[in-house]
XYZ file of C-alpha atoms in Angstrom:
698
model
C 95.388 66.353 78.571
C 97.962 68.946 79.560
C 96.942 71.995 81.535
C 98.031 74.275 78.717
C 95.835 72.432 76.192
C 92.509 72.051 77.982
C 89.833 74.720 78.275
C 89.830 76.353 81.674
C 86.571 77.423 83.273
C 88.406 79.626 85.770
C 89.675 81.862 82.964
C 86.072 82.420 81.906
C 85.469 83.352 85.538
C 88.257 85.948 85.417
C 86.673 87.340 82.262
C 83.362 87.520 84.113
C 84.860 89.552 86.963
C 86.655 91.849 84.508
C 83.557 92.637 82.432
C 81.450 93.140 85.578
C 84.034 95.656 86.806
C 83.941 97.578 83.525
C 80.125 97.440 83.359
C 79.699 98.692 86.931
C 82.245 101.464 86.368
C 80.288 102.710 83.369
C 77.007 102.528 85.301
C 78.267 103.946 88.602
C 81.644 105.689 88.079
C 81.629 107.178 91.583
C 80.748 103.965 93.404
C 83.090 101.699 91.363
C 85.843 104.142 90.304
C 88.439 101.455 89.592
C 86.241 99.166 87.528
C 87.852 100.303 84.275
C 90.899 98.227 85.284
C 88.922 95.233 84.052
C 90.186 96.183 80.572
C 93.756 95.687 81.799
C 92.768 92.243 83.067
C 91.453 91.438 79.574
C 94.803 92.479 78.106
C 96.690 90.112 80.427
C 94.357 87.238 79.566
C 94.744 87.961 75.848
C 98.519 87.938 76.143
C 98.451 84.585 77.922
C 95.913 82.878 75.653
C 97.322 84.129 72.355
C 100.874 83.222 73.339
C 99.669 79.742 74.311
C 97.833 79.475 70.996
C 100.850 80.534 68.927
C 103.326 78.320 70.783
C 100.965 75.365 70.405
C 101.174 75.702 66.624
C 104.223 75.972 64.433
C 104.476 79.388 62.772
C 107.337 79.381 60.319
C 105.972 81.126 57.238
C 103.917 84.051 56.058
C 101.041 81.668 55.335
C 100.936 80.590 58.984
C 100.813 84.217 60.118
C 98.030 85.091 57.677
C 96.046 82.060 58.821
C 96.415 83.239 62.411
C 95.258 86.730 61.437
C 92.202 85.291 59.693
C 91.202 83.315 62.783
C 91.532 86.361 65.017
C 89.663 88.736 62.727
C 86.812 86.309 62.060
C 86.518 86.040 65.835
C 86.281 89.805 66.374
C 84.887 91.588 63.328
C 81.455 89.976 62.704
C 80.199 90.800 66.204
C 81.783 94.249 66.072
C 80.218 95.021 62.691
C 76.805 93.798 63.834
C 77.000 95.959 66.967
C 78.007 99.110 65.071
C 75.260 98.788 62.497
C 72.625 97.753 65.029
C 73.038 101.024 66.919
C 73.549 103.260 63.887
C 69.814 104.097 63.446
C 69.888 105.825 66.838
C 72.213 108.462 65.376
C 69.006 110.242 64.418
C 69.025 111.656 67.965
C 72.346 113.492 67.433
C 73.078 116.761 65.676
C 74.945 116.874 62.375
C 78.423 117.612 63.780
C 78.270 115.001 66.514
C 76.752 112.457 64.146
C 79.615 112.886 61.690
C 82.129 112.383 64.501
C 80.366 109.180 65.596
C 80.299 107.858 62.021
C 84.046 108.492 61.766
C 84.599 106.602 65.005
C 82.639 103.654 63.555
C 84.864 103.651 60.478
C 88.081 103.761 62.511
C 86.769 101.020 64.789
C 86.419 98.661 61.821
C 89.963 99.560 60.754
C 91.206 98.736 64.285
C 92.647 102.218 64.844
C 89.904 103.818 66.945
C 92.381 104.166 69.822
C 94.334 106.597 67.617
C 91.161 108.472 66.647
C 89.948 108.886 70.235
C 93.458 109.581 71.520
C 93.742 112.595 69.225
C 90.340 114.016 70.102
C 89.338 113.179 73.673
C 90.098 111.643 77.038
C 88.579 108.401 78.272
C 87.604 110.130 81.533
C 86.230 113.473 80.357
C 82.538 114.326 80.571
C 82.107 114.285 76.784
C 82.893 110.545 76.784
C 79.248 109.990 77.731
C 78.280 111.252 74.272
C 80.489 108.794 72.343
C 78.695 105.454 71.971
C 81.670 103.649 70.439
C 84.449 104.988 72.653
C 84.917 101.528 74.168
C 86.179 100.123 70.840
C 89.591 101.652 71.573
C 90.536 98.543 73.582
C 89.550 96.251 70.694
C 91.833 98.250 68.410
C 94.697 97.915 70.881
C 94.051 94.176 71.127
C 93.968 93.679 67.346
C 97.195 95.659 66.998
C 98.783 93.319 69.542
C 97.513 90.316 67.565
C 99.187 91.731 64.461
C 102.443 92.322 66.309
C 102.877 89.192 68.443
C 103.376 86.550 65.678
C 106.037 88.729 64.072
C 107.878 89.034 67.398
C 107.594 85.299 68.019
C 109.037 84.406 64.615
C 111.771 87.057 64.851
C 112.929 85.640 68.205
C 111.990 81.983 67.721
C 115.618 80.886 68.177
C 116.063 82.730 71.451
C 116.942 80.489 74.360
C 115.287 82.561 77.050
C 111.764 83.600 76.099
C 111.028 84.685 79.667
C 113.865 87.212 79.534
C 112.513 88.576 76.247
C 109.077 89.136 77.818
C 110.627 90.817 80.854
C 112.673 93.168 78.661
C 109.594 94.108 76.634
C 107.617 94.753 79.841
C 110.396 96.977 81.194
C 110.647 98.860 77.885
C 106.907 99.541 77.914
C 106.996 100.759 81.531
C 109.979 103.024 80.871
C 108.315 104.524 77.808
C 105.278 105.271 79.972
C 107.194 106.995 82.762
C 109.748 108.769 80.583
C 106.920 110.010 78.326
C 108.784 109.167 75.120
C 105.662 109.818 73.052
C 103.187 112.705 72.941
C 100.297 110.374 72.117
C 97.900 109.935 75.091
C 99.183 107.146 77.314
C 95.773 105.641 78.005
C 95.169 104.789 74.332
C 98.794 104.007 73.450
C 99.314 100.434 72.239
C 103.039 100.410 72.986
C 102.471 101.548 76.566
C 99.911 98.731 76.938
C 102.350 96.038 75.793
C 103.517 95.521 79.384
C 100.080 94.095 80.227
C 99.964 91.774 77.221
C 103.480 90.489 77.811
C 102.716 89.900 81.497
C 100.256 87.320 80.197
C 102.854 85.971 77.759
C 105.359 85.670 80.588
C 102.899 83.564 82.595
C 102.784 81.038 79.744
C 106.562 80.625 79.745
C 106.813 80.219 83.529
C 106.525 76.565 84.509
C 105.713 75.558 88.088
C 106.742 72.253 89.583
C 104.075 70.064 91.211
C 103.895 70.852 94.919
C 103.099 68.603 97.850
C 102.267 69.045 101.513
C 102.009 72.563 102.841
C 103.293 74.029 99.575
C 100.012 73.074 97.912
C 98.239 75.713 99.975
C 100.408 78.501 98.553
C 98.544 78.776 95.189
C 95.191 78.807 96.993
C 96.376 81.569 99.313
C 97.770 83.623 96.447
C 94.579 83.173 94.403
C 92.472 84.252 97.369
C 94.495 87.433 97.860
C 94.501 88.005 94.100
C 90.706 87.892 94.042
C 90.559 90.155 97.093
C 92.838 92.682 95.389
C 90.540 92.702 92.371
C 87.651 93.950 94.475
C 89.850 96.422 96.361
C 91.139 97.977 93.153
C 87.696 98.087 91.570
C 86.438 100.103 94.539
C 89.484 102.396 94.610
C 90.092 105.447 92.429
C 93.126 104.068 90.629
C 93.619 106.525 87.778
C 97.090 107.142 89.178
C 99.593 106.196 86.473
C 97.324 104.204 84.162
C 98.816 102.608 82.179
C 101.748 102.057 84.492
C 101.991 101.390 88.196
C 98.262 101.972 88.711
C 97.393 98.791 86.804
C 100.463 96.762 87.824
C 98.849 95.082 90.827
C 95.671 93.916 89.029
C 97.888 92.546 86.252
C 100.179 90.750 88.704
C 97.304 89.145 90.567
C 95.684 88.119 87.295
C 98.914 86.297 86.491
C 98.900 84.674 89.939
C 95.341 83.394 89.460
C 96.133 82.071 85.966
C 99.078 80.146 87.364
C 97.000 78.606 90.197
C 94.491 76.432 88.272
C 93.928 73.908 91.056
C 93.360 76.374 93.884
C 90.110 76.634 95.828
C 89.360 80.067 94.326
C 89.836 78.815 90.769
C 87.875 75.583 91.213
C 84.912 76.869 93.217
C 84.674 80.662 92.884
C 85.936 81.448 89.396
C 84.447 78.235 87.999
C 80.993 79.024 89.374
C 78.096 78.850 86.936
C 77.331 82.575 87.145
C 80.870 83.783 86.426
C 81.301 81.210 83.656
C 78.145 82.351 81.880
C 79.077 86.000 82.191
C 82.653 85.260 81.136
C 81.653 83.356 78.015
C 79.561 86.253 76.709
C 82.066 88.848 77.984
C 83.117 89.945 74.488
C 79.542 90.515 73.326
C 78.641 92.098 76.666
C 81.593 94.461 76.348
C 80.484 95.413 72.838
C 76.857 96.176 73.707
C 76.828 97.549 77.240
C 78.461 100.937 76.587
C 76.364 102.007 73.547
C 73.226 101.047 75.478
C 74.306 103.239 78.413
C 75.177 106.199 76.159
C 72.018 106.075 74.054
C 69.772 105.395 77.052
C 71.088 108.411 78.954
C 71.118 110.661 75.898
C 67.659 109.844 74.560
C 65.960 109.923 77.971
C 67.947 112.922 79.298
C 69.465 110.944 82.155
C 72.463 112.677 83.713
C 72.718 110.085 86.488
C 72.023 106.350 86.508
C 69.440 105.320 89.102
C 68.799 101.724 90.186
C 65.801 101.316 87.886
C 67.819 102.705 84.971
C 70.617 100.275 85.776
C 68.144 97.380 85.824
C 66.789 98.303 82.371
C 70.300 98.741 80.960
C 71.473 95.396 82.373
C 68.474 93.560 80.907
C 68.966 95.157 77.487
C 72.717 94.569 77.498
C 72.440 90.932 78.563
C 69.692 90.197 76.034
C 71.548 91.674 73.072
C 74.839 90.141 74.212
C 73.290 86.686 74.498
C 71.781 86.963 71.007
C 75.092 88.141 69.598
C 76.981 85.333 71.341
C 74.654 82.538 70.233
C 73.854 83.699 66.691
C 77.061 85.455 65.610
C 80.062 84.977 67.881
C 79.668 81.304 68.817
C 78.615 80.207 65.332
C 81.580 82.085 63.920
C 83.949 80.053 66.070
C 82.536 76.769 64.805
C 82.472 78.024 61.217
C 86.241 78.387 61.065
C 86.516 74.655 60.385
C 84.788 74.917 56.994
C 84.540 77.650 54.394
C 80.942 76.814 53.454
C 79.818 77.225 57.065
C 81.774 80.445 57.299
C 79.989 81.875 54.255
C 76.636 80.734 55.624
C 77.220 82.486 58.915
C 78.183 85.696 57.162
C 74.777 85.512 55.484
C 73.261 85.287 58.976
C 75.184 88.413 59.928
C 73.921 90.282 56.865
C 70.342 89.255 57.630
C 70.830 90.459 61.190
C 72.043 93.901 60.113
C 70.091 94.381 56.862
C 67.366 96.510 58.531
C 70.096 98.800 59.825
C 71.508 99.261 56.313
C 68.071 100.151 54.943
C 67.331 102.515 57.814
C 70.731 104.219 57.462
C 70.076 104.860 53.770
C 66.711 106.539 54.314
C 67.831 108.501 57.353
C 71.386 109.554 56.490
C 71.944 109.116 52.740
C 68.590 109.986 51.194
C 68.585 113.623 49.994
C 66.716 115.874 52.373
C 63.771 117.960 51.196
C 64.700 120.778 53.560
C 66.467 123.839 52.104
C 70.246 123.758 52.650
C 71.383 125.529 55.793
C 74.765 126.527 54.342
C 73.474 129.843 52.970
C 74.277 131.836 56.114
C 77.698 133.362 56.733
C 78.076 131.256 59.874
C 77.428 128.026 57.978
C 79.882 128.966 55.228
C 82.608 129.765 57.751
C 81.887 126.523 59.581
C 82.323 124.592 56.329
C 85.682 126.301 55.725
C 86.788 125.449 59.260
C 85.729 121.788 59.018
C 87.610 121.283 55.740
C 90.915 122.080 57.463
C 90.826 118.973 59.698
C 92.699 120.698 62.510
C 94.294 118.056 64.748
C 95.024 118.382 68.434
C 98.291 116.970 69.704
C 98.265 115.585 73.229
C 100.966 115.899 75.849
C 101.467 114.779 79.447
C 99.231 112.189 81.105
C 95.956 114.108 81.362
C 93.588 115.667 78.805
C 96.000 118.309 77.523
C 96.319 119.570 73.965
C 98.494 121.623 71.649
C 96.819 122.937 68.507
C 97.914 125.102 65.584
C 95.347 127.019 63.522
C 94.617 130.353 61.853
C 96.890 131.625 59.091
C 99.092 129.024 57.428
C 102.169 131.252 57.501
C 102.594 134.682 59.025
C 105.083 136.798 60.919
C 102.428 137.453 63.556
C 101.831 134.738 66.150
C 99.375 134.372 68.994
C 98.918 131.954 71.880
C 95.675 130.908 73.578
C 96.200 129.217 76.924
C 93.758 127.936 79.512
C 91.618 125.090 80.742
C 89.033 123.177 78.685
C 87.401 126.496 77.732
C 90.524 127.314 75.708
C 90.080 123.994 73.930
C 86.591 125.056 72.846
C 87.950 128.222 71.200
C 89.878 126.551 68.367
C 87.341 127.707 65.770
C 87.356 131.190 67.358
C 91.136 131.387 66.982
C 91.088 129.940 63.474
C 88.548 132.512 62.269
C 90.435 135.468 63.773
C 93.758 134.094 62.536
C 92.507 133.857 58.957
C 90.946 137.338 59.102
C 93.970 139.101 60.633
C 96.757 136.890 59.220
C 97.834 135.459 62.593
C 99.183 131.988 63.355
C 97.547 130.693 66.556
C 98.900 128.118 68.994
C 96.520 126.752 71.644
C 97.627 125.075 74.877
C 94.853 123.652 77.024
C 94.623 121.291 79.978
C 91.279 120.250 81.427
C 90.411 121.558 84.917
C 93.636 123.588 85.205
C 93.417 127.375 85.300
C 96.245 129.445 83.746
C 97.098 131.241 86.987
C 100.807 131.547 87.726
C 102.187 131.313 91.266
C 99.050 129.676 92.611
C 99.045 127.064 95.368
C 95.751 125.363 94.692
C 93.555 123.937 91.962
C 89.780 123.747 91.942
C 88.243 120.665 90.358
C 84.760 119.413 89.590
C 83.374 116.941 92.101
C 83.309 114.303 89.341
C 86.843 114.833 88.025
C 88.198 111.241 88.032
C 91.767 112.096 87.042
C 92.328 114.731 89.743
C 95.672 113.329 90.884
C 97.016 113.600 87.323
C 95.765 117.179 87.078
C 97.428 118.034 90.384
C 100.791 116.612 89.365
C 100.709 118.012 85.824
C 98.905 121.347 86.075
C 101.740 123.327 87.614
C 104.415 121.993 85.271
C 102.303 122.569 82.141
C 101.397 126.101 83.156
C 105.078 126.844 83.775
C 105.838 125.370 80.345
C 103.556 127.793 78.544
C 104.941 130.710 80.597
C 108.481 129.807 79.523
C 107.226 129.424 75.950
C 105.880 132.978 76.088
C 109.347 134.122 77.155
C 111.130 132.211 74.408
C 108.735 132.529 71.466
C 107.890 136.210 71.867
C 104.261 135.917 70.820
C 102.677 139.081 69.460
C 99.391 138.330 71.234
C 98.525 136.096 74.193
C 94.912 135.134 74.980
C 94.285 133.914 78.535
C 91.037 132.020 79.058
C 89.346 129.969 81.730
C 86.100 128.937 83.321
C 86.875 131.455 86.009
C 83.753 130.927 88.070
C 84.827 127.314 88.697
C 88.041 128.498 90.347
C 86.386 130.747 92.895
C 84.210 129.536 95.724
C 80.608 129.115 94.710
C 77.701 129.985 96.919
C 76.542 126.868 98.838
C 73.209 127.021 97.006
C 74.915 127.031 93.611
C 76.989 123.895 93.755
C 77.336 120.444 95.281
C 80.528 119.407 97.008
C 83.742 120.494 95.336
C 87.255 119.194 95.664
C 90.082 121.407 96.789
C 93.600 120.416 95.880
C 96.406 122.258 97.635
C 99.739 121.955 95.887
C 102.792 121.842 98.128
C 106.000 123.372 96.829
C 109.379 121.703 97.136
C 111.507 123.947 99.347
C 114.695 123.420 97.308
C 113.604 123.557 93.680
C 110.237 125.265 93.977
C 108.575 122.596 91.840
C 105.184 121.105 92.498
C 105.531 117.659 94.056
C 103.113 114.748 93.912
C 101.930 115.347 97.464
C 98.393 116.638 97.613
C 95.780 117.204 100.256
C 92.212 116.428 99.267
C 89.401 118.011 101.228
C 85.717 118.396 100.506
C 83.622 121.540 100.682
C 81.382 120.271 103.448
C 81.774 123.361 105.601
C 80.916 126.872 104.504
C 84.032 128.360 102.848
C 85.441 131.816 103.366
C 84.126 133.104 100.053
C 85.568 136.590 100.336
C 89.090 135.358 101.122
C 89.082 132.903 98.236
C 87.837 135.533 95.806
C 90.586 137.908 96.874
C 93.115 135.136 96.333
C 91.732 134.492 92.842
C 91.872 138.203 92.002
C 95.515 138.479 93.101
C 96.543 135.340 91.204
C 94.848 136.440 87.987
C 96.274 139.946 88.206
C 99.811 138.646 88.797
C 99.578 136.295 85.815
C 98.317 139.052 83.517
C 100.988 141.506 84.650
C 103.710 138.903 84.053
C 102.514 138.242 80.520
C 101.810 141.891 79.651
C 105.413 142.717 80.537
C 106.652 140.246 77.922
C 104.282 140.418 74.945
C 102.807 143.293 72.940
C 99.135 142.427 73.371
C 97.292 140.492 76.062
C 93.644 139.473 75.741
C 91.667 138.193 78.721
C 88.571 136.167 77.798
C 85.830 136.159 80.435
C 83.260 133.446 81.141
C 80.353 132.289 78.992
C 76.871 131.777 80.465
C 76.028 128.187 81.409
C 72.680 127.185 79.916
C 72.090 123.859 81.649
C 71.244 120.370 80.341
C 68.764 121.694 77.759
C 71.703 122.212 75.384
C 72.048 118.521 74.558
C 68.293 117.973 74.745
C 67.749 120.658 72.147
C 70.373 119.158 69.842
C 68.669 115.780 70.105
C 65.138 117.017 69.412
C 66.147 119.335 66.575
C 68.047 116.540 64.847
C 65.106 114.181 65.314
C 62.687 116.762 63.889
C 64.900 117.531 60.899
C 65.293 113.881 59.926
C 61.611 113.086 60.227
C 60.693 116.131 58.169
C 63.168 115.043 55.483
C 61.164 111.814 55.247
C 57.951 113.864 55.150
C 56.752 112.533 58.488
C 54.887 114.734 60.944
C 55.796 115.121 64.583
C 53.463 114.347 67.431
C 52.100 117.146 69.584
C 54.139 116.094 72.610
C 57.398 116.136 70.632
C 56.579 119.561 69.176
C 55.888 120.882 72.662
C 59.151 119.412 73.923
C 61.099 121.088 71.110
C 59.376 124.412 71.717
C 60.164 124.202 75.424
C 63.838 123.236 75.194
C 64.914 124.733 71.860
C 64.031 128.406 71.891
C 66.675 130.315 69.930
C 67.353 132.540 72.917
C 67.064 131.114 76.390
C 66.120 133.234 79.358
C 68.973 132.962 81.828
C 69.734 134.577 85.144
C 73.486 135.044 85.434
C 74.748 133.547 88.668
C 76.308 135.741 91.312
C 79.615 133.989 90.753
C 79.531 134.666 86.992
C 78.681 138.319 87.613
C 81.579 138.527 90.052
C 84.163 136.972 87.726
C 82.970 139.035 84.752
C 83.298 142.242 86.776
C 86.704 141.226 88.117
C 88.093 140.339 84.683
C 86.752 143.607 83.273
C 88.211 145.732 86.093
C 91.619 144.018 86.065
C 91.848 144.385 82.286
C 91.086 148.093 82.598
C 93.683 148.570 85.353
C 96.484 146.816 83.455
C 95.485 148.190 80.053
C 94.772 144.930 78.233
C 91.918 143.774 75.987
C 88.951 142.032 77.596
C 86.408 139.874 75.750
C 83.091 139.462 77.555
C 81.212 136.622 75.764
C 77.982 137.578 77.542
C 78.034 140.880 75.596
C 77.980 139.020 72.268
C 75.939 135.918 73.122
C 73.321 137.478 75.444
C 71.211 140.605 75.660
C 69.267 142.181 78.497
C 65.768 140.777 78.896
C 62.653 142.761 79.725
C 62.397 140.621 82.833
C 64.369 141.920 85.786
C 67.960 140.660 86.100
C 67.504 138.159 83.290
C 69.259 137.820 79.942
C 68.333 136.248 76.618
C 71.320 134.088 75.690
C 71.798 132.378 72.331
C 71.411 128.627 72.442
C 71.290 128.306 68.672
C 71.310 130.335 65.471
C 68.593 128.953 63.220
C 68.945 125.186 63.518
C 72.633 125.410 64.442
C 73.333 124.924 68.160
C 76.361 126.895 69.379
C 77.071 124.952 72.590
C 78.935 121.649 72.869
C 77.631 121.164 76.392
C 76.443 123.332 79.258
C 79.888 124.879 79.833
C 81.608 124.949 76.418
C 80.975 126.458 73.005
C 81.158 124.196 69.979
C 82.844 125.068 66.669
C 79.850 127.096 65.492
C 79.760 128.954 68.813
C 83.446 129.838 68.602
C 83.042 131.231 65.080
C 79.898 133.146 66.099
C 81.721 134.725 69.056
C 84.604 135.784 66.786
C 82.256 137.200 64.131
C 80.278 139.264 66.646
C 83.437 140.457 68.391
C 84.804 141.712 65.065
C 81.417 143.157 64.031
C 81.226 145.272 67.194
C 84.646 146.754 66.416
C 86.237 145.235 69.496
C 89.048 143.551 67.538
C 90.642 146.730 66.130
C 93.366 146.678 68.791
C 94.732 143.445 67.297
């Protein structure tokens, strides 16, 4: 039997290493920061195996292509459908808005376009990813899209004499599109920018190696050994630099080397080991189940960090469900392709497997609730109007960065909101004000990047995984919006930011933080890719850094106020801690059980009462007090408008130096997480700002 025709245990071993890398990255993102590159390894393997499959069969007609599609989809969809519906009952622990978003992601996953859905709404590396149980289906969508595309390419170029050259040209085209940024769609989720990885695998199939003798036989073993070594090096290295692109080139290359060295020591004894084979054979099911288990486990049990015991429980659950899925759905589905009757019988097995989920979903999500509708309040009505508009964020650059248009449909008055992720949480705020005052709003936001012009540093969270991308993109994007202010002549410019994150915190307030100093090119004055990373292990000069922040903010505001008619500076919001998500979970759970006329236990009621008070007692940190005072004083000096969210979301408590800050209004939570308002919170802030007469200057 030819090498290309027989089943290879070492490829299962590569799958095993890839899925272990992804699994460990999701469990311990700090300890295994490069584990997500296992997905790129899967793409290379898929390109190789599918190309081998297609070339081993004659595809000359539409019928052949459709038959190929049927085989691929019956391989992927039953397990995917079973996974989605198996976890759907746990949506009871999410609030209404987040639950609707998750249900939409399930729908797009089945349509094989979830990469588009997630690409338009989030980043793979942001903190909110931990709240999306089906985020990992983006790679399945990319893979299915490749399956749909490859047979067409093969038939279109079936008469070409040099298939290797065709693969090389397609790889180069994909790389160039990535680096030239020919598309505004996020690179990480972009199928076209991932084609280089798939066609690397295709290229391996077309490369034929002559049998070697003597010393030359040791070359494949040596290359395989170094390929395996590079796998572990990249998995332990923070390789978010240019992914997709150069950051994943080396893992892809060494995957190709290992594939092309089937008789090496590494392939025969390491990759073909029993452990890696078993893990590799259930890798698809393990990939499907591991991420939802992690998300739901951490969300339901309020786990912000995975400890060893938590990891043990998650691994046991993931392996158990994956093994059941592999043996009862995935593996049977493969054998059932040979006969239609078996195929139908196995679909019945799938329906039996997921029937309880269907029944549970009906009673929990579709059965009319006995509670009075919450849409009677002004806030709820405005939220319904906002949600009907389906405002879409457009992404640009290589990091979580967005451009959004909202507010009035058409108007001579225009406004711009610019800032970090806090600006991104004010879309509903801008939309409400825009509709009330007939203003068209544009929003530019980039995560972890403050809108301070002429700065030479960026402050990032300790857990920011894409810091190098932020460093290289922050300066250029901020300059872009400044030039846009010059060219577009906006009537109003809102400048926002989580200001307290960009000044030194007191040592007691924060763990280690990263400081990125941006070096300027002496000739062009542009920010280069050189960066110095240091950690806040020593006590910083807090006063000096605060003075620097004050100067930078004042310079930025003076620049903008000299160009536009109105400038609005939005100060910080109070951070309410992890109880935000806990409250959302318990309130949703209580509401659903009450709709089924079930009573809650005493412990659950006590938990809700403890975490879900409408107004939480909060002591504003010294850093928040400082930034609020600074923004207020600078606004007064320059003569611009200042919005202090603490004035509208909090009130002075009877207890000394404490405030009562809104966590929710009725059953509607107004925070997306501890640091950002959600859509309801943005509308509430706008309504209260207008109610207090603060918006008359607009």
